[in-house]
PDB file of C-alpha atoms and ligand atoms in Angstrom:
ATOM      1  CA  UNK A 155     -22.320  14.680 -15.245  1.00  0.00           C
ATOM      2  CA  UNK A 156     -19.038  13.034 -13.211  1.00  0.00           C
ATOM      3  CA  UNK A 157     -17.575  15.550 -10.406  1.00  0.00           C
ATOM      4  CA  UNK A 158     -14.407  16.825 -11.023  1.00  0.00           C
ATOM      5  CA  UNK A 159     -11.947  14.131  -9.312  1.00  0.00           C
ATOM      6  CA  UNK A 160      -9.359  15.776  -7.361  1.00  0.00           C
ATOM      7  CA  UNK A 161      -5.736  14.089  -7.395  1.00  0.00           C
ATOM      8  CA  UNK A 162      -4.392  11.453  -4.877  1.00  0.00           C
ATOM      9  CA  UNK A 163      -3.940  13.636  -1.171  1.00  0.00           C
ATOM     10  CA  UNK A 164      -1.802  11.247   1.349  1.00  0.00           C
ATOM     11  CA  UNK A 165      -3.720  14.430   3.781  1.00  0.00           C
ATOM     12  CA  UNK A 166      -6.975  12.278   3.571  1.00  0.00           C
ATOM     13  CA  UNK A 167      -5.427   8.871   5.128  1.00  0.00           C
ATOM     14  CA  UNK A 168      -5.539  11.106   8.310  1.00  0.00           C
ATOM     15  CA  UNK A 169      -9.655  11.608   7.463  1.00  0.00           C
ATOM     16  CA  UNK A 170     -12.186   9.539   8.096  1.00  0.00           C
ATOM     17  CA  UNK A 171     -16.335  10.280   7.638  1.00  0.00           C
ATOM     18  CA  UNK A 172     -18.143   8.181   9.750  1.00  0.00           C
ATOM     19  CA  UNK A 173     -21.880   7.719  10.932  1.00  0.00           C
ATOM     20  CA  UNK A 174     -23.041   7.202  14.222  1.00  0.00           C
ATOM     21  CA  UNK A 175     -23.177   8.842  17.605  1.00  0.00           C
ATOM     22  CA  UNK A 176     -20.630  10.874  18.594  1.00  0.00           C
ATOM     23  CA  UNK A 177     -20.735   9.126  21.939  1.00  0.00           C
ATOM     24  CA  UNK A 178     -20.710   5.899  21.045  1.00  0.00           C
ATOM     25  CA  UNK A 179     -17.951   5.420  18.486  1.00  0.00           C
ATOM     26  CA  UNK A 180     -16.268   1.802  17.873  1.00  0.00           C
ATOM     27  CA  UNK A 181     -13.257   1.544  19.790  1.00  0.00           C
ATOM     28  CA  UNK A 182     -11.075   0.473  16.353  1.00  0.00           C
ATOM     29  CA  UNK A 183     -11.527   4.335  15.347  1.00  0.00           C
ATOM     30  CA  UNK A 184      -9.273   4.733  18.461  1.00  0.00           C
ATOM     31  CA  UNK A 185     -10.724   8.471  19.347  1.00  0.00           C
ATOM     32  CA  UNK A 186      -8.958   9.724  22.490  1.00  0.00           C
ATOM     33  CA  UNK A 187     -10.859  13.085  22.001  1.00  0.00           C
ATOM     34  CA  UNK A 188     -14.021  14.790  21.289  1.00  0.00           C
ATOM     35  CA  UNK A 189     -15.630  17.869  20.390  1.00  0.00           C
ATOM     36  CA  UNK A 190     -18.513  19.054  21.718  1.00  0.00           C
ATOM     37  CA  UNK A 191     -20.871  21.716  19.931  1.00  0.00           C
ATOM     38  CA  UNK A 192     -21.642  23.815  23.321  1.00  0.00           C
ATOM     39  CA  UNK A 193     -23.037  27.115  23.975  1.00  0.00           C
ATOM     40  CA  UNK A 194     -21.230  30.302  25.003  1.00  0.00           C
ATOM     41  CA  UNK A 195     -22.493  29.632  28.848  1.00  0.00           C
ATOM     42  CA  UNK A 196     -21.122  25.377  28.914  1.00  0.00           C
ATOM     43  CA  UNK A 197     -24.564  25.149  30.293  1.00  0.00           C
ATOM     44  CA  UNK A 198     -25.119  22.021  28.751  1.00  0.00           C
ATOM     45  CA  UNK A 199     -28.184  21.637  26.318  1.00  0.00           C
ATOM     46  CA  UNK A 200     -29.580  19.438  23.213  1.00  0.00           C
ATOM     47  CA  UNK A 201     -27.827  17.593  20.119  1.00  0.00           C
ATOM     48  CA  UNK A 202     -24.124  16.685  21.001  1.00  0.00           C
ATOM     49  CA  UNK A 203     -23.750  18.666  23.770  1.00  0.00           C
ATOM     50  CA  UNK A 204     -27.153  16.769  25.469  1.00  0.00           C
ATOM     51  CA  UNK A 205     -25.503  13.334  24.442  1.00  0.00           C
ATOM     52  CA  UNK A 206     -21.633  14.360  25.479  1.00  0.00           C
ATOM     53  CA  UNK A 207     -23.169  15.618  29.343  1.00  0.00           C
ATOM     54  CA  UNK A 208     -25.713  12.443  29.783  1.00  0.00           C
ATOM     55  CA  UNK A 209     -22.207   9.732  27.941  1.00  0.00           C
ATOM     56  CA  UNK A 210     -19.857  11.960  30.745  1.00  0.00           C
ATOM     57  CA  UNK A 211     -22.114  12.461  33.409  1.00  0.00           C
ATOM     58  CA  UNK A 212     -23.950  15.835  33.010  1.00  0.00           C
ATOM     59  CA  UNK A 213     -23.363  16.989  37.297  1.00  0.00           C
ATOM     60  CA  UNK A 214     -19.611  16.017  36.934  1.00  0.00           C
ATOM     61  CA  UNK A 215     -19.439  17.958  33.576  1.00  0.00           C
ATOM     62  CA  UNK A 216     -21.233  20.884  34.186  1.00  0.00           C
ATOM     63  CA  UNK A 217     -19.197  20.997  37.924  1.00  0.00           C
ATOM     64  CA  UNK A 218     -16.188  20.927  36.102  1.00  0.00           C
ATOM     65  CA  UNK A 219     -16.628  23.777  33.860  1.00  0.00           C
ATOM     66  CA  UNK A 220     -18.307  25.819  36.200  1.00  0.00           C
ATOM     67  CA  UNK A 221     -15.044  25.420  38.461  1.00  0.00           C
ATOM     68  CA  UNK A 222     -12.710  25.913  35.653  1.00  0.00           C
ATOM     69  CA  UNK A 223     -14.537  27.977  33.232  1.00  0.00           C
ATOM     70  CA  UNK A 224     -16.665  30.294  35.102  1.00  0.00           C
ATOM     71  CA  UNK A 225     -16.423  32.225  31.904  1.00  0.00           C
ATOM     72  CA  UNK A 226     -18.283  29.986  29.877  1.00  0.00           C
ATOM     73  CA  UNK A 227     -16.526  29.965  25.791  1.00  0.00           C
ATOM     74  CA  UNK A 228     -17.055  32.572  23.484  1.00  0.00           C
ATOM     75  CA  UNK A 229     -18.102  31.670  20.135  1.00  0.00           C
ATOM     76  CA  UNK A 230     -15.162  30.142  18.035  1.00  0.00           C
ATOM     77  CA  UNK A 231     -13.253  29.442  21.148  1.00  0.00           C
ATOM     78  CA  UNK A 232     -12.182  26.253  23.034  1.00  0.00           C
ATOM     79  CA  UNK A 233     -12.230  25.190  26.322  1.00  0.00           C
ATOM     80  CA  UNK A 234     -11.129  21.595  27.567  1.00  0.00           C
ATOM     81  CA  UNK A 235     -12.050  19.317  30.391  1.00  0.00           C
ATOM     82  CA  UNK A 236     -11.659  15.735  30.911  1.00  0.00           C
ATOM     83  CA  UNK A 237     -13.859  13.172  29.618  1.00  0.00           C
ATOM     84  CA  UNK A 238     -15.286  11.763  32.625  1.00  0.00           C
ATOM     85  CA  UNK A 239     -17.800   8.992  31.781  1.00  0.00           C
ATOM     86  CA  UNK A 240     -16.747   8.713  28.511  1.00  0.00           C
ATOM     87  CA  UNK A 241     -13.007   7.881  29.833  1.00  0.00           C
ATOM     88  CA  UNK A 242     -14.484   4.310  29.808  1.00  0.00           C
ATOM     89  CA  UNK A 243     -14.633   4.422  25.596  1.00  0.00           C
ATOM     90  CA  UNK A 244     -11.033   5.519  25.758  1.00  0.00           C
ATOM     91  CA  UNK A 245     -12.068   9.305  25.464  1.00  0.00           C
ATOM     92  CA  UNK A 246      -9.631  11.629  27.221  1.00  0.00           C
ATOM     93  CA  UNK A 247     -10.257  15.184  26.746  1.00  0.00           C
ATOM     94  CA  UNK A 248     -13.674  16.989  25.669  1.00  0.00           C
ATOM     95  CA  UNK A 249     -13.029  20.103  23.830  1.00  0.00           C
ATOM     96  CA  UNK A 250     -15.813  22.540  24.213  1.00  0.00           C
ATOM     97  CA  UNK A 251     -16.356  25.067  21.367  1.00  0.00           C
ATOM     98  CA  UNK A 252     -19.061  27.351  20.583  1.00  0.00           C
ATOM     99  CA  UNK A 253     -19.930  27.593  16.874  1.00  0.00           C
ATOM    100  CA  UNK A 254     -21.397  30.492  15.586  1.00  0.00           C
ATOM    101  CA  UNK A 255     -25.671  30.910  15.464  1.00  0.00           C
ATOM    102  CA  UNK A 256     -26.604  31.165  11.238  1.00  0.00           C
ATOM    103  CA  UNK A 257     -28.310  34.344  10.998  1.00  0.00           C
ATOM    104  CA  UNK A 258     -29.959  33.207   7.787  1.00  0.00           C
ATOM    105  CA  UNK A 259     -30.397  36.654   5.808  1.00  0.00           C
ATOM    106  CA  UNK A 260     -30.228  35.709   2.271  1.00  0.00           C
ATOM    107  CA  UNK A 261     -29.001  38.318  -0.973  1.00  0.00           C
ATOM    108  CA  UNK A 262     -28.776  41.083   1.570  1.00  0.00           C
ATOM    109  CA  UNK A 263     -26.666  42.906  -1.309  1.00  0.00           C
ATOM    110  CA  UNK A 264     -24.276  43.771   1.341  1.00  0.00           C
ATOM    111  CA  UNK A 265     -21.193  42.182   0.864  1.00  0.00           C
ATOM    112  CA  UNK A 266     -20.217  40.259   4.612  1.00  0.00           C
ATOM    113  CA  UNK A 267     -23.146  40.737   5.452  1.00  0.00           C
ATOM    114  CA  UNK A 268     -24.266  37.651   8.254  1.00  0.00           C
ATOM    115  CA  UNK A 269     -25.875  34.971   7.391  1.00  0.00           C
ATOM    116  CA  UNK A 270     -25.797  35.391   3.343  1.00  0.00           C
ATOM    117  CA  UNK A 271     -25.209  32.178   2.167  1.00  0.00           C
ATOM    118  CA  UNK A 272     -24.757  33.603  -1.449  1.00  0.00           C
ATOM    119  CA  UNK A 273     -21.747  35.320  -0.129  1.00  0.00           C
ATOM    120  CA  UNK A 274     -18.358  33.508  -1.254  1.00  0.00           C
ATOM    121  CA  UNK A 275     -16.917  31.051   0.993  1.00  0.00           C
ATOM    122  CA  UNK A 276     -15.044  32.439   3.711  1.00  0.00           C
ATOM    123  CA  UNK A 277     -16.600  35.829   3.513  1.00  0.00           C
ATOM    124  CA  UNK A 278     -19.734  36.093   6.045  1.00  0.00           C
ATOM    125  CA  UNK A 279     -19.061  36.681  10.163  1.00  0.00           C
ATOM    126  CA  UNK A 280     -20.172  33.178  10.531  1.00  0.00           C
ATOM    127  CA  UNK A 281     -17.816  31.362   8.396  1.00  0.00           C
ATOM    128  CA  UNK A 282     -15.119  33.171   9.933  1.00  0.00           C
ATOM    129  CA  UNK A 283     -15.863  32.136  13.378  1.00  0.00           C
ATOM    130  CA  UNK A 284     -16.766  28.591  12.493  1.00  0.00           C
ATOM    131  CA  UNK A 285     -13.538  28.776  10.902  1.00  0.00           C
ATOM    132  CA  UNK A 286     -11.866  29.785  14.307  1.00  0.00           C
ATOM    133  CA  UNK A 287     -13.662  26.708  16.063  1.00  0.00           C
ATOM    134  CA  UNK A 288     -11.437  24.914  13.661  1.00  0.00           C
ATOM    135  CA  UNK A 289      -8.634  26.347  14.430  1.00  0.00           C
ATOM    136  CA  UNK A 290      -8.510  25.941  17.939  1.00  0.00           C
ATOM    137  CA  UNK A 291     -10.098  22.652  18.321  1.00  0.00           C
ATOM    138  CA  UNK A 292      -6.991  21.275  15.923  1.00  0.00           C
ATOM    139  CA  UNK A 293      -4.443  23.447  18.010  1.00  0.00           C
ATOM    140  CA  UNK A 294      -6.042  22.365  21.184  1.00  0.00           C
ATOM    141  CA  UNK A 295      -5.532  18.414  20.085  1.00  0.00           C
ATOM    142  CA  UNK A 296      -2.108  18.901  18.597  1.00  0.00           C
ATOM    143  CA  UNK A 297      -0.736  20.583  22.438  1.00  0.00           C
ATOM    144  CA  UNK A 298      -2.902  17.583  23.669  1.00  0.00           C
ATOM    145  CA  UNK A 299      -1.066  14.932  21.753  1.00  0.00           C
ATOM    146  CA  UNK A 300      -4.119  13.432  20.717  1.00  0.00           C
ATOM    147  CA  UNK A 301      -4.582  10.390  18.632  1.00  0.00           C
ATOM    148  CA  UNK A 302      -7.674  10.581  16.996  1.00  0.00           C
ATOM    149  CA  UNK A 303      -9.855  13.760  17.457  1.00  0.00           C
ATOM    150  CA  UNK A 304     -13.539  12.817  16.662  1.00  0.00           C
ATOM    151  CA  UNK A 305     -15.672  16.278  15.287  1.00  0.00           C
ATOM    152  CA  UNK A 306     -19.255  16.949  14.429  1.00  0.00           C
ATOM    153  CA  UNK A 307     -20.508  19.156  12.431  1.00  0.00           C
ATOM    154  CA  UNK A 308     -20.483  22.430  14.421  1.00  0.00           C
ATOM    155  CA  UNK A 309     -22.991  24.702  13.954  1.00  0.00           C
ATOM    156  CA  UNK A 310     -25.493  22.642  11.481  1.00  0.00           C
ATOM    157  CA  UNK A 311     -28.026  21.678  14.273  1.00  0.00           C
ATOM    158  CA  UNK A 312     -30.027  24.311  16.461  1.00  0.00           C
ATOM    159  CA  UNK A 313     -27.520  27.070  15.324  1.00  0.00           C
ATOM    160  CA  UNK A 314     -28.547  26.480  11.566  1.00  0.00           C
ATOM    161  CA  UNK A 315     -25.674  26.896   9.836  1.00  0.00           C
ATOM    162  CA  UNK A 316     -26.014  25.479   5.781  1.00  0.00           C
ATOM    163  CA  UNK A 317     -24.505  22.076   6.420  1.00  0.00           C
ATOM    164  CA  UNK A 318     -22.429  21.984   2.853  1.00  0.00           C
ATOM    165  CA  UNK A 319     -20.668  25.158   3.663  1.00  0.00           C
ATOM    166  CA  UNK A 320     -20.125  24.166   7.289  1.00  0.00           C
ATOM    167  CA  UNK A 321     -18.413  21.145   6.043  1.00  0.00           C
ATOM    168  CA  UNK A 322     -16.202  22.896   3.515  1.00  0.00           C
ATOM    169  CA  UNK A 323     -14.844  25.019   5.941  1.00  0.00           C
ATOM    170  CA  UNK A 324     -13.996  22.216   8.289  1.00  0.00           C
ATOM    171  CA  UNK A 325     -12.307  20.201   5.581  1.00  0.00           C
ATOM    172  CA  UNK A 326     -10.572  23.266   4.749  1.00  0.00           C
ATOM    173  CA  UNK A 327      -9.302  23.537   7.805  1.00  0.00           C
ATOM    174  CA  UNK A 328      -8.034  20.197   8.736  1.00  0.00           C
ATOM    175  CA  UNK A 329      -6.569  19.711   4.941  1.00  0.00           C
ATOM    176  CA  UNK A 330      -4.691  23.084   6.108  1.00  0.00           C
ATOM    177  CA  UNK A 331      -3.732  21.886   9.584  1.00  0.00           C
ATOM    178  CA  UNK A 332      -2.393  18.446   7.913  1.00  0.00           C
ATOM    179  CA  UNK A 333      -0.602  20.578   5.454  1.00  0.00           C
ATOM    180  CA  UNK A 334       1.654  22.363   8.101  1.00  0.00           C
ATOM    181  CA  UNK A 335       2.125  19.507  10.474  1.00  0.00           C
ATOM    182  CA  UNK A 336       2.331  16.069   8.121  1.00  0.00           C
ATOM    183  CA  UNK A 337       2.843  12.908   9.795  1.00  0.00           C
ATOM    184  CA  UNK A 338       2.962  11.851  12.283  1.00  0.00           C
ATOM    185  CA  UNK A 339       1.936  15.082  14.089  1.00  0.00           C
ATOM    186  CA  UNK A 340      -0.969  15.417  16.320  1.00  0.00           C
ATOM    187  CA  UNK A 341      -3.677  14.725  16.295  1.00  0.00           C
ATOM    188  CA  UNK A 342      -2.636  12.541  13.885  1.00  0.00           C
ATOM    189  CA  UNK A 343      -6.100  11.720  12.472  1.00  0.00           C
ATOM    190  CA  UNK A 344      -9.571  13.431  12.613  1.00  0.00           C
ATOM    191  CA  UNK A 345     -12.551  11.961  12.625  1.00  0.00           C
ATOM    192  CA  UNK A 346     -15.744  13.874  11.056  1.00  0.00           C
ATOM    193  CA  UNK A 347     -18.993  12.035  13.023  1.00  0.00           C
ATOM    194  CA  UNK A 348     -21.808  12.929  10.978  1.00  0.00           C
ATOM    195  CA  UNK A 349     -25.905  12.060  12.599  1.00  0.00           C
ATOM    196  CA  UNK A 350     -26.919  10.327   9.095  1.00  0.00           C
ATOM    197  CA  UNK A 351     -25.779   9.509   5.985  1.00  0.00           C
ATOM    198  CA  UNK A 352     -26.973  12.198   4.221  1.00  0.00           C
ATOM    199  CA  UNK A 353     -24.452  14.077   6.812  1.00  0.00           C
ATOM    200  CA  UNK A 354     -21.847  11.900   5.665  1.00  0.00           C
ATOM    201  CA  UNK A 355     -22.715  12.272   2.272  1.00  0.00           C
ATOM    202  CA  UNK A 356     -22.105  16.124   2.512  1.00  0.00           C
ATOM    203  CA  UNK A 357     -18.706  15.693   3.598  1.00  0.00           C
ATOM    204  CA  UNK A 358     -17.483  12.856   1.153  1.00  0.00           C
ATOM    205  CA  UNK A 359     -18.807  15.725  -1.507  1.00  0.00           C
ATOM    206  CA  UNK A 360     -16.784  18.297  -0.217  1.00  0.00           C
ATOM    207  CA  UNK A 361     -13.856  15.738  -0.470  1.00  0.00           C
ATOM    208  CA  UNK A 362     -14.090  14.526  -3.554  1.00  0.00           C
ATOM    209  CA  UNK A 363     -14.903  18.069  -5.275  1.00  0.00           C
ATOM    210  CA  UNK A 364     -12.057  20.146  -3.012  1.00  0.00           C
ATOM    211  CA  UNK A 365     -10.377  20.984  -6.524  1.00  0.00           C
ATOM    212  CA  UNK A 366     -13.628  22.570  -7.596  1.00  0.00           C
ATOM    213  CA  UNK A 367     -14.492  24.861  -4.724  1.00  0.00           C
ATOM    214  CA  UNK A 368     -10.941  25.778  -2.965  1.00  0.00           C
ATOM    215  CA  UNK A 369      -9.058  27.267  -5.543  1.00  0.00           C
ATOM    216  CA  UNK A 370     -12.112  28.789  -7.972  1.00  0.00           C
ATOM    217  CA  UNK A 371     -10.294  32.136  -7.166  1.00  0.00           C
ATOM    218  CA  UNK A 372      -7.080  30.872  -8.600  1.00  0.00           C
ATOM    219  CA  UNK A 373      -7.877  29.342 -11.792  1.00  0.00           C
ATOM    220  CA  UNK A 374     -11.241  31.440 -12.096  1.00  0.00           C
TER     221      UNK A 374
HETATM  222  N1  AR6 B 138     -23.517  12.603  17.578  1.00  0.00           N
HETATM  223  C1  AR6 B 138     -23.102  13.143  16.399  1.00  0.00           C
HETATM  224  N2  AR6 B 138     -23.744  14.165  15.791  1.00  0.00           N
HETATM  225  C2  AR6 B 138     -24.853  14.647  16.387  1.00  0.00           C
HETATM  226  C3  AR6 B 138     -25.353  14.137  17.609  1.00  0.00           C
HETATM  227  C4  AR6 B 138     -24.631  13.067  18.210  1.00  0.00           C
HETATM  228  N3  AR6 B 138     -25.005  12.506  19.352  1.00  0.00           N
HETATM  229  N4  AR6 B 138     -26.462  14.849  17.954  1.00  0.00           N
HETATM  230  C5  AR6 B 138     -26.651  15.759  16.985  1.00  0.00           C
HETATM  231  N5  AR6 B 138     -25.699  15.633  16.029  1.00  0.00           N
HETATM  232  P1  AR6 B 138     -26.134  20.514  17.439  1.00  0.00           P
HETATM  233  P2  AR6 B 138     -25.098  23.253  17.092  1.00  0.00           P
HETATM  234  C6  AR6 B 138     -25.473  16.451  14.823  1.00  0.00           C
HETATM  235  O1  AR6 B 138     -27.528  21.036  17.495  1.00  0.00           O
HETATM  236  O2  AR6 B 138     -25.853  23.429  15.827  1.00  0.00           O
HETATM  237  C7  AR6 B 138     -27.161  22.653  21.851  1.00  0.00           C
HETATM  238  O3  AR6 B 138     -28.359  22.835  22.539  1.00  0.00           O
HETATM  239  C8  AR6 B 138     -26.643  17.261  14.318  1.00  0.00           C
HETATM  240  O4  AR6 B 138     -27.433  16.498  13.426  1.00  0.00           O
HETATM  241  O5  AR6 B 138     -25.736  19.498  18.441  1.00  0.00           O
HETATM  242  O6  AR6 B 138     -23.661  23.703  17.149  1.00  0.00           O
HETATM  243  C9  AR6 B 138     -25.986  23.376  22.498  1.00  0.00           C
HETATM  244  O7  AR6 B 138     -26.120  23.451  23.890  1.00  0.00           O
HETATM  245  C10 AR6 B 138     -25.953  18.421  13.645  1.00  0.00           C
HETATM  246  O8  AR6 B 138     -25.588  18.082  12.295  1.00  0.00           O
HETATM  247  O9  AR6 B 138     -25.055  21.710  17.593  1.00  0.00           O
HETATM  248  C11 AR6 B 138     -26.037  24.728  21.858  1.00  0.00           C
HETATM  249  O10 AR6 B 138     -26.943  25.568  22.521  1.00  0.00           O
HETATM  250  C12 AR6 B 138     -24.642  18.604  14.425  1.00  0.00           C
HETATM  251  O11 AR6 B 138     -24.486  17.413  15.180  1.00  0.00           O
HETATM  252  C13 AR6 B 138     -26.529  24.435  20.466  1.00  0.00           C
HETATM  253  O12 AR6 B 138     -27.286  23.233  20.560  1.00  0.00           O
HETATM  254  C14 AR6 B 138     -24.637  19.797  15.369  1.00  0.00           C
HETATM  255  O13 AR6 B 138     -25.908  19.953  15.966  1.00  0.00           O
HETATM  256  C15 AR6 B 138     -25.393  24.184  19.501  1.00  0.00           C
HETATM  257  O14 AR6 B 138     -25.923  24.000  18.210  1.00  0.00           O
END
């Protein structure tokens, strides 16, 4: 059976899905900024966060947002700092956001209930603060004029959150963000940097099926 094909979107020239290390991206992709998946302390830790401290230079890092965010980030927050290190690959802002721990209770027969991946899209505490990641990581690089804005995928490592519906939400949320500021606003692309191509793979479905899944309410 063929996917449903969704119609021609000028929104996804600004979109790219690539595969590799979020650290270590080819210059042509001309990222000026990246986001790091960090915990609510900015204590530094495994995944991206492990690779974005040892690419920036994890003393320097953690100094810096000890100094200017003795408050850590709270989940779906932002905080920024500079790149450090990784100024050398042309990177130069880190934005820090927390993504929400997956819960992982399944048919809890409580609608909104945390963690109930049977729930509709957009309805669980998680997908609401993954949601606000979004958000503020694509306000934070639009007031930061940035280029290119390279993104994992938040939430889909150690916090566990289903990697499908993680990626839905974050293509929702850039299609949205292109939507209100076309061309040539910033950042005027985003990158998605997925760990392996079944990552990537994820993400290209959620593209080419968007018809399906974001507007089921209005022609359901
Ligand atoms: N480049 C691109 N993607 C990566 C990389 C990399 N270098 N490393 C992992 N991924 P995670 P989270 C993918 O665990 O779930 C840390 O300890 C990975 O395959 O980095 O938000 C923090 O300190 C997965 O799909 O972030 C927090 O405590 C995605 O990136 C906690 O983990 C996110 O995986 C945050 O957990």
């Amino acid at each position: 059976m063929s996917l449903p094909q969704a119609a021609p979107d000028a929104r996804l020239d600004r979109i790219e899905v690539v595969v590799g290390d979020i650290t270590d991206l080819p210059d042509d992709l001309g990222v000026d900024t990246v986001v790091n998946a960090a915990n609510e302390p900015l204590a530094g830790g495994a995944g991206v966060d492990g690779a974005i401290h040892r690419a920036a230079g994890h003393d320097e890092l953690l100094g810096y947002n000890r100094t200017h965010h003795p408050e850590g980030c709270k989940t779906g927050l932002v905080k920024v700092s500079p790149a450090f290190g990784l100024e050398a690959k042309g990177i130069k802002h880190i934005l820090h956001t927390v993504g929400p721990v997956w819960s992982g209770q399944r048919d809890t027969g409580v609608p909104g209930a945390p963690g109930d991946d049977t729930a509709k899209l957009g309805y669980t505490l998680e997908d609401t603060l993954l949601a606000s990641c979004y958000t503020n990581v694509l306000k934070a690089a639009e007031q930061l004029e940035s280029e290119a804005v390279a993104i994992p995928a938040v939430s889909t490592g150690v916090y566990g959150f289903p990697k499908p519906r993680a990626a839905k939400i974050a293509l929702g949320h850039v299609l949205g963000h292109f939507q209100q500021r076309p061309a040539p606003a910033f950042p005027k692309r985003v990158v998605f940097v997925c760990f392996s191509d079944a990552d990537a793979e994820v993400y290209r479905q959620a593209i080419d099926t968007r018809d399906a899944w974001m507007f089921t309410q209005r022609r359901g």
